[in-house]
mmCIF file of C-alpha atoms in Angstrom:
data_model
loop_
_atom_site.group_PDB
_atom_site.id
_atom_site.type_symbol
_atom_site.label_atom_id
_atom_site.label_comp_id
_atom_site.label_asym_id
_atom_site.label_seq_id
_atom_site.Cartn_x
_atom_site.Cartn_y
_atom_site.Cartn_z
ATOM 1 C CA MET A 1 12.553 -11.038 -28.047
ATOM 2 C CA THR A 2 10.494 -12.236 -25.462
ATOM 3 C CA THR A 3 6.356 -12.270 -25.508
ATOM 4 C CA ASN A 4 3.457 -11.897 -23.360
ATOM 5 C CA THR A 5 0.379 -11.481 -22.080
ATOM 6 C CA ILE A 6 -0.868 -8.680 -21.296
ATOM 7 C CA SER A 7 -4.056 -9.644 -18.741
ATOM 8 C CA PRO A 8 -7.980 -8.890 -18.798
ATOM 9 C CA GLN A 9 -7.407 -7.027 -15.486
ATOM 10 C CA ALA A 10 -4.928 -4.649 -16.525
ATOM 11 C CA ILE A 11 -5.273 -1.209 -19.006
ATOM 12 C CA PRO A 12 -5.463 -2.555 -22.615
ATOM 13 C CA ALA A 13 -3.050 -3.252 -24.570
ATOM 14 C CA LEU A 14 -4.679 -0.087 -27.541
ATOM 15 C CA GLY A 15 -5.600 3.136 -26.454
ATOM 16 C CA MET A 16 -5.681 6.046 -28.002
ATOM 17 C CA GLY A 17 -3.280 9.413 -27.011
ATOM 18 C CA THR A 18 -4.194 13.056 -26.945
ATOM 19 C CA PHE A 19 -1.431 14.532 -27.586
ATOM 20 C CA ARG A 20 -1.485 18.424 -29.056
ATOM 21 C CA LEU A 21 -5.391 17.869 -29.952
ATOM 22 C CA LYS A 22 -7.335 20.474 -28.872
ATOM 23 C CA ASP A 23 -10.969 21.430 -29.044
ATOM 24 C CA GLU A 24 -12.583 19.944 -32.179
ATOM 25 C CA ASP A 25 -9.644 17.969 -33.304
ATOM 26 C CA ALA A 26 -9.349 15.913 -30.097
ATOM 27 C CA TYR A 27 -13.126 15.295 -30.106
ATOM 28 C CA ASP A 28 -13.373 15.229 -33.539
ATOM 29 C CA ALA A 29 -10.789 12.147 -32.916
ATOM 30 C CA VAL A 30 -12.165 10.613 -29.492
ATOM 31 C CA ARG A 31 -15.321 9.872 -31.534
ATOM 32 C CA LEU A 32 -13.834 8.447 -34.533
ATOM 33 C CA ALA A 33 -11.583 6.175 -31.970
ATOM 34 C CA LEU A 34 -14.797 4.771 -30.064
ATOM 35 C CA ASP A 35 -16.385 4.381 -33.572
ATOM 36 C CA ALA A 36 -13.395 2.108 -34.906
ATOM 37 C CA GLY A 37 -13.797 -0.250 -31.452
ATOM 38 C CA TYR A 38 -10.726 1.248 -28.930
ATOM 39 C CA ARG A 39 -12.391 1.277 -25.459
ATOM 40 C CA HIS A 40 -9.299 2.963 -23.769
ATOM 41 C CA ILE A 41 -8.684 7.130 -23.649
ATOM 42 C CA ASP A 42 -5.851 8.491 -22.440
ATOM 43 C CA THR A 43 -5.649 12.036 -21.682
ATOM 44 C CA ALA A 44 -3.962 14.928 -19.403
ATOM 45 C CA GLN A 45 -4.200 18.077 -16.656
ATOM 46 C CA ILE A 46 -1.747 20.113 -19.329
ATOM 47 C CA TYR A 47 -2.990 18.667 -22.738
ATOM 48 C CA GLY A 48 -6.151 21.505 -22.287
ATOM 49 C CA ASN A 49 -8.697 19.059 -23.048
ATOM 50 C CA GLU A 50 -9.920 16.991 -20.398
ATOM 51 C CA ALA A 51 -14.053 17.831 -21.139
ATOM 52 C CA GLN A 52 -13.851 17.581 -25.074
ATOM 53 C CA VAL A 53 -12.072 13.934 -24.545
ATOM 54 C CA GLY A 54 -15.390 14.345 -22.167
ATOM 55 C CA LYS A 55 -17.506 15.003 -24.283
ATOM 56 C CA ALA A 56 -16.959 12.498 -27.055
ATOM 57 C CA ILE A 57 -16.747 10.292 -24.988
ATOM 58 C CA ALA A 58 -20.692 11.233 -23.456
ATOM 59 C CA ASP A 59 -21.472 12.323 -26.807
ATOM 60 C CA SER A 60 -21.089 8.606 -28.200
ATOM 61 C CA GLY A 61 -22.849 5.906 -26.695
ATOM 62 C CA VAL A 62 -20.595 3.244 -25.901
ATOM 63 C CA ALA A 63 -21.094 3.146 -21.998
ATOM 64 C CA ARG A 64 -18.601 4.809 -20.145
ATOM 65 C CA SER A 65 -18.020 0.992 -18.043
ATOM 66 C CA ASP A 66 -16.467 0.149 -20.795
ATOM 67 C CA ILE A 67 -14.395 2.768 -21.648
ATOM 68 C CA PHE A 68 -10.943 2.763 -20.238
ATOM 69 C CA LEU A 69 -10.094 5.676 -19.003
ATOM 70 C CA THR A 70 -6.688 8.167 -18.630
ATOM 71 C CA THR A 71 -5.154 11.455 -17.293
ATOM 72 C CA LYS A 72 -2.045 12.437 -14.784
ATOM 73 C CA VAL A 73 -1.879 15.374 -12.823
ATOM 74 C CA TRP A 74 -0.229 17.849 -13.946
ATOM 75 C CA LEU A 75 3.232 19.335 -11.588
ATOM 76 C CA ASP A 76 1.426 22.283 -10.378
ATOM 77 C CA ASN A 77 -1.580 20.255 -8.924
ATOM 78 C CA LEU A 78 0.773 18.306 -6.788
ATOM 79 C CA GLY A 79 0.331 19.901 -3.859
ATOM 80 C CA ALA A 80 -1.957 18.676 -0.860
ATOM 81 C CA ASP A 81 -3.431 21.565 -1.251
ATOM 82 C CA LYS A 82 -4.139 21.289 -5.069
ATOM 83 C CA PHE A 83 -4.480 17.752 -5.590
ATOM 84 C CA ILE A 84 -7.459 16.134 -4.909
ATOM 85 C CA PRO A 85 -9.272 19.163 -5.950
ATOM 86 C CA SER A 86 -7.762 19.361 -8.937
ATOM 87 C CA VAL A 87 -9.126 15.410 -9.935
ATOM 88 C CA ASN A 88 -12.982 16.700 -9.379
ATOM 89 C CA ASP A 89 -11.782 19.052 -11.560
ATOM 90 C CA SER A 90 -10.348 16.155 -14.636
ATOM 91 C CA LEU A 91 -13.249 14.371 -13.510
ATOM 92 C CA GLN A 92 -16.132 16.802 -14.126
ATOM 93 C CA ALA A 93 -14.180 18.324 -17.318
ATOM 94 C CA LEU A 94 -14.117 14.323 -18.517
ATOM 95 C CA GLN A 95 -18.344 14.552 -17.550
ATOM 96 C CA THR A 96 -17.807 11.519 -15.281
ATOM 97 C CA GLU A 97 -17.412 9.644 -11.869
ATOM 98 C CA TYR A 98 -14.112 8.373 -11.688
ATOM 99 C CA VAL A 99 -10.917 7.646 -14.192
ATOM 100 C CA ASP A 100 -9.407 3.657 -14.732
ATOM 101 C CA LEU A 101 -6.121 5.378 -13.462
ATOM 102 C CA LEU A 102 -4.848 8.453 -12.770
ATOM 103 C CA LEU A 103 -1.431 8.851 -12.791
ATOM 104 C CA ILE A 104 1.457 11.110 -11.540
ATOM 105 C CA HIS A 105 2.796 12.640 -15.567
ATOM 106 C CA TRP A 106 6.632 13.644 -13.796
ATOM 107 C CA PRO A 107 8.131 13.375 -11.180
ATOM 108 C CA THR A 108 9.357 16.538 -9.038
ATOM 109 C CA GLN A 109 12.892 17.515 -8.712
ATOM 110 C CA THR A 110 14.974 17.896 -6.082
ATOM 111 C CA GLY A 111 12.657 21.132 -4.278
ATOM 112 C CA GLY A 112 9.300 20.135 -5.256
ATOM 113 C CA VAL A 113 6.823 18.331 -3.500
ATOM 114 C CA PRO A 114 7.937 14.899 -2.260
ATOM 115 C CA MET A 115 6.907 12.113 -3.561
ATOM 116 C CA SER A 116 5.661 11.415 -0.875
ATOM 117 C CA GLU A 117 3.296 13.864 -0.250
ATOM 118 C CA TYR A 118 1.566 13.424 -3.616
ATOM 119 C CA LEU A 119 1.640 9.778 -3.443
ATOM 120 C CA ALA A 120 -0.222 9.873 -0.702
ATOM 121 C CA GLU A 121 -2.808 12.141 -2.485
ATOM 122 C CA LEU A 122 -2.334 9.287 -5.872
ATOM 123 C CA ASN A 123 -3.643 6.263 -2.984
ATOM 124 C CA LYS A 124 -6.300 9.212 -1.462
ATOM 125 C CA ALA A 125 -7.643 8.898 -4.986
ATOM 126 C CA LYS A 126 -7.690 5.546 -5.195
ATOM 127 C CA ILE A 127 -9.609 5.472 -1.847
ATOM 128 C CA GLN A 128 -11.999 7.710 -2.299
ATOM 129 C CA GLY A 129 -13.156 5.795 -5.872
ATOM 130 C CA LEU A 130 -11.832 8.880 -8.324
ATOM 131 C CA ALA A 131 -9.286 6.627 -9.730
ATOM 132 C CA ARG A 132 -10.101 3.067 -9.978
ATOM 133 C CA GLU A 133 -5.987 2.318 -10.296
ATOM 134 C CA ILE A 134 -2.839 4.511 -9.589
ATOM 135 C CA GLY A 135 -0.068 5.482 -11.041
ATOM 136 C CA VAL A 136 3.063 7.035 -11.908
ATOM 137 C CA SER A 137 5.021 8.641 -15.414
ATOM 138 C CA ASN A 138 8.472 9.423 -16.660
ATOM 139 C CA PHE A 139 10.113 7.731 -13.599
ATOM 140 C CA THR A 140 13.452 6.796 -13.176
ATOM 141 C CA VAL A 141 14.513 2.944 -11.578
ATOM 142 C CA ALA A 142 15.234 4.928 -8.326
ATOM 143 C CA GLN A 143 12.166 6.771 -8.146
ATOM 144 C CA LEU A 144 9.958 4.032 -9.652
ATOM 145 C CA GLN A 145 11.703 2.156 -6.120
ATOM 146 C CA GLU A 146 11.436 5.246 -3.989
ATOM 147 C CA ALA A 147 7.023 4.916 -5.653
ATOM 148 C CA ILE A 148 6.915 0.713 -4.569
ATOM 149 C CA ASN A 149 8.246 2.084 -1.866
ATOM 150 C CA ILE A 150 5.843 4.442 -0.650
ATOM 151 C CA LEU A 151 2.954 2.853 -2.336
ATOM 152 C CA GLY A 152 4.112 -1.116 -2.350
ATOM 153 C CA VAL A 153 4.785 -2.470 -6.158
ATOM 154 C CA ASP A 154 0.145 -3.022 -5.902
ATOM 155 C CA ASN A 155 -1.119 0.053 -6.216
ATOM 156 C CA ILE A 156 1.060 0.908 -9.075
ATOM 157 C CA ALA A 157 -0.393 -0.152 -12.326
ATOM 158 C CA THR A 158 1.497 1.221 -15.268
ATOM 159 C CA ASN A 159 4.602 3.563 -15.494
ATOM 160 C CA GLN A 160 3.837 5.348 -18.558
ATOM 161 C CA ILE A 161 7.357 6.071 -20.921
ATOM 162 C CA GLU A 162 8.808 6.812 -23.710
ATOM 163 C CA VAL A 163 9.223 3.944 -26.096
ATOM 164 C CA HIS A 164 10.244 3.298 -29.646
ATOM 165 C CA PRO A 165 12.250 2.101 -32.149
ATOM 166 C CA TYR A 166 14.474 4.819 -31.946
ATOM 167 C CA LEU A 167 14.211 4.448 -27.443
ATOM 168 C CA GLN A 168 14.171 1.520 -26.111
ATOM 169 C CA ASN A 169 14.233 2.308 -22.243
ATOM 170 C CA THR A 170 15.118 -1.212 -21.032
ATOM 171 C CA THR A 171 17.397 -0.613 -18.628
ATOM 172 C CA LEU A 172 13.536 0.850 -16.995
ATOM 173 C CA ARG A 173 11.314 -1.804 -18.331
ATOM 174 C CA ARG A 174 13.642 -4.582 -17.551
ATOM 175 C CA PHE A 175 13.619 -3.139 -13.858
ATOM 176 C CA MET A 176 9.344 -2.489 -14.714
ATOM 177 C CA GLN A 177 9.429 -6.680 -15.279
ATOM 178 C CA GLN A 178 10.794 -7.929 -11.937
ATOM 179 C CA GLN A 179 8.483 -6.027 -10.025
ATOM 180 C CA GLY A 180 5.453 -6.439 -11.901
ATOM 181 C CA ILE A 181 4.556 -2.869 -13.296
ATOM 182 C CA GLN A 182 2.524 -2.825 -16.294
ATOM 183 C CA PRO A 183 5.270 -0.091 -18.922
ATOM 184 C CA THR A 184 2.608 1.811 -21.253
ATOM 185 C CA ALA A 185 4.622 3.465 -23.594
ATOM 186 C CA TYR A 186 4.192 6.664 -25.688
ATOM 187 C CA MET A 187 4.765 8.157 -28.638
ATOM 188 C CA PRO A 188 5.836 4.604 -30.512
ATOM 189 C CA LEU A 189 5.327 5.761 -33.602
ATOM 190 C CA ALA A 190 8.548 8.716 -32.641
ATOM 191 C CA VAL A 191 6.075 11.470 -33.906
ATOM 192 C CA GLY A 192 6.333 10.366 -37.504
ATOM 193 C CA LYS A 193 9.572 9.547 -38.285
ATOM 194 C CA VAL A 194 9.255 5.809 -38.128
ATOM 195 C CA LEU A 195 7.183 5.963 -41.697
ATOM 196 C CA LYS A 196 11.136 7.351 -43.180
ATOM 197 C CA ASP A 197 13.060 4.687 -41.979
ATOM 198 C CA PRO A 198 14.022 2.087 -44.430
ATOM 199 C CA VAL A 199 14.377 -0.872 -42.105
ATOM 200 C CA LEU A 200 10.346 -0.846 -41.034
ATOM 201 C CA GLN A 201 10.471 1.048 -45.307
ATOM 202 C CA ASP A 202 11.825 -2.877 -46.139
ATOM 203 C CA ILE A 203 9.406 -4.815 -43.945
ATOM 204 C CA SER A 204 6.292 -3.117 -44.884
ATOM 205 C CA ASN A 205 6.878 -3.552 -48.319
ATOM 206 C CA ARG A 206 8.026 -7.613 -47.802
ATOM 207 C CA THR A 207 4.751 -7.789 -45.024
ATOM 208 C CA GLY A 208 2.295 -6.013 -47.117
ATOM 209 C CA HIS A 209 2.001 -4.275 -43.116
ATOM 210 C CA PRO A 210 1.660 -0.206 -42.891
ATOM 211 C CA ILE A 211 5.455 1.070 -40.545
ATOM 212 C CA PRO A 212 2.423 2.051 -37.783
ATOM 213 C CA GLN A 213 1.091 -1.291 -37.695
ATOM 214 C CA LEU A 214 4.118 -2.999 -37.372
ATOM 215 C CA VAL A 215 5.647 -0.809 -34.005
ATOM 216 C CA LEU A 216 2.716 -1.338 -33.216
ATOM 217 C CA ARG A 217 2.804 -5.446 -32.467
ATOM 218 C CA TRP A 218 6.397 -4.898 -31.648
ATOM 219 C CA ILE A 219 5.558 -3.013 -29.056
ATOM 220 C CA LEU A 220 2.716 -4.722 -28.426
ATOM 221 C CA ASP A 221 4.547 -8.403 -28.120
ATOM 222 C CA GLN A 222 7.029 -7.257 -25.332
ATOM 223 C CA GLY A 223 3.719 -7.236 -22.794
ATOM 224 C CA MET A 224 3.056 -3.242 -23.469
ATOM 225 C CA ALA A 225 0.222 -1.582 -23.168
ATOM 226 C CA THR A 226 0.630 1.999 -26.316
ATOM 227 C CA ILE A 227 -1.619 4.706 -27.237
ATOM 228 C CA PRO A 228 -0.703 6.033 -30.488
ATOM 229 C CA MET A 229 -2.082 9.434 -31.639
ATOM 230 C CA SER A 230 -3.508 9.869 -35.375
ATOM 231 C CA THR A 231 -7.172 12.146 -36.097
ATOM 232 C CA LYS A 232 -7.576 10.719 -39.883
ATOM 233 C CA LYS A 233 -9.538 7.532 -39.499
ATOM 234 C CA HIS A 234 -7.735 4.683 -41.555
ATOM 235 C CA ASN A 235 -4.576 5.343 -39.666
ATOM 236 C CA LEU A 236 -7.104 4.390 -36.701
ATOM 237 C CA GLU A 237 -8.705 2.209 -38.547
ATOM 238 C CA SER A 238 -5.302 0.198 -39.599
ATOM 239 C CA ASN A 239 -3.361 1.172 -35.926
ATOM 240 C CA LEU A 240 -6.272 -0.439 -34.301
ATOM 241 C CA ALA A 241 -5.163 -4.002 -36.180
ATOM 242 C CA ALA A 242 -1.850 -4.082 -35.304
ATOM 243 C CA GLN A 243 -3.346 -6.677 -32.796
ATOM 244 C CA HIS A 244 -4.005 -8.627 -35.748
ATOM 245 C CA ILE A 245 -1.219 -9.293 -37.442
ATOM 246 C CA ARG A 246 2.408 -11.020 -36.492
ATOM 247 C CA LEU A 247 5.554 -9.822 -36.361
ATOM 248 C CA SER A 248 8.201 -12.573 -37.669
ATOM 249 C CA PRO A 249 10.585 -12.769 -34.794
ATOM 250 C CA ASP A 250 13.219 -12.586 -37.538
ATOM 251 C CA ASP A 251 11.923 -8.667 -38.871
ATOM 252 C CA ALA A 252 11.542 -8.121 -35.069
ATOM 253 C CA ALA A 253 15.184 -8.625 -34.339
ATOM 254 C CA LEU A 254 16.133 -5.879 -36.836
ATOM 255 C CA ILE A 255 13.174 -3.440 -35.165
ATOM 256 C CA ASP A 256 15.274 -4.299 -32.350
ATOM 257 C CA GLY A 257 18.452 -2.728 -33.969
ATOM 258 C CA LEU A 258 17.301 0.516 -34.389
ATOM 259 C CA ASP A 259 17.829 1.528 -31.113
ATOM 260 C CA CYS A 260 19.949 4.525 -29.967
ATOM 261 C CA GLY A 261 18.596 6.196 -27.059
ATOM 262 C CA GLU A 262 17.094 9.199 -28.855
ATOM 263 C CA ARG A 263 14.643 10.390 -26.892
ATOM 264 C CA ILE A 264 12.196 12.683 -27.991
ATOM 265 C CA ALA A 265 10.408 13.932 -24.621
ATOM 266 C CA ASN A 266 12.834 15.854 -23.125
ATOM 267 C CA PRO A 267 11.983 18.623 -21.063
ATOM 268 C CA SER A 268 14.455 21.159 -18.679
ATOM 269 C CA PHE A 269 11.892 19.957 -15.162
ATOM 270 C CA ALA A 270 12.616 15.526 -16.847
ATOM 271 C CA PRO A 271 14.588 13.974 -14.410
ATOM 272 C CA VAL A 272 17.400 12.270 -15.197
ATOM 273 C CA TRP A 273 17.103 9.205 -17.080
ATOM 274 C CA ASP A 274 18.225 5.679 -17.080
#
């Protein structure tokens, strides 16, 4: 396994995801995360919590310039007539003039809005200063290559993809590494499934580190950023501390061996995966 260092200009390595968080839960979790020291917050239009995320940031006392904020444009808003207005709506909800990273949440299927159209709008959002960096999410190798052809590789900050011990997405990640595109791993803890894994339990017992810390360290050691979600203060603090532990090559190899291609995020509109 190759250990890579994420550059200071790139996406902060460990962030706070907000998928499935609603209302007060979203507000409280983001406030707790910021209080714990997180400075990378990830949301999306479809999550329905941008207003709560924005209020939590505004109420936190942390300077906006110190926070790396990501949101994602939903499928319904990819057309040229809706794209920029939807981004402006997101910014209003988030109480900010810009996001640090704006992503296409999912690629369209055949017959949907052409990639050339929505990526042109994505680039326009960057040119207009609505987003400092732009990128994609859930793109396959072929779709990522098409996006590179349209935008240029330097205009794609990340491809946010599902990665955890049971779905390591190695083909896609290898292509991203070749292109110099930063992977961001979502669902890194496989929605809690890792907590019951006997291999991970054994490593945890031997090292004294909680399973989520071990998994997050394993992801970070492979040069990925990641955005685990938690609503509990202790877990948020523990996850953040993954940056400061070490994982032995032997234990990393054991986690590598858990890959079985088990995908969690696979809606009906998903692409044909690599």
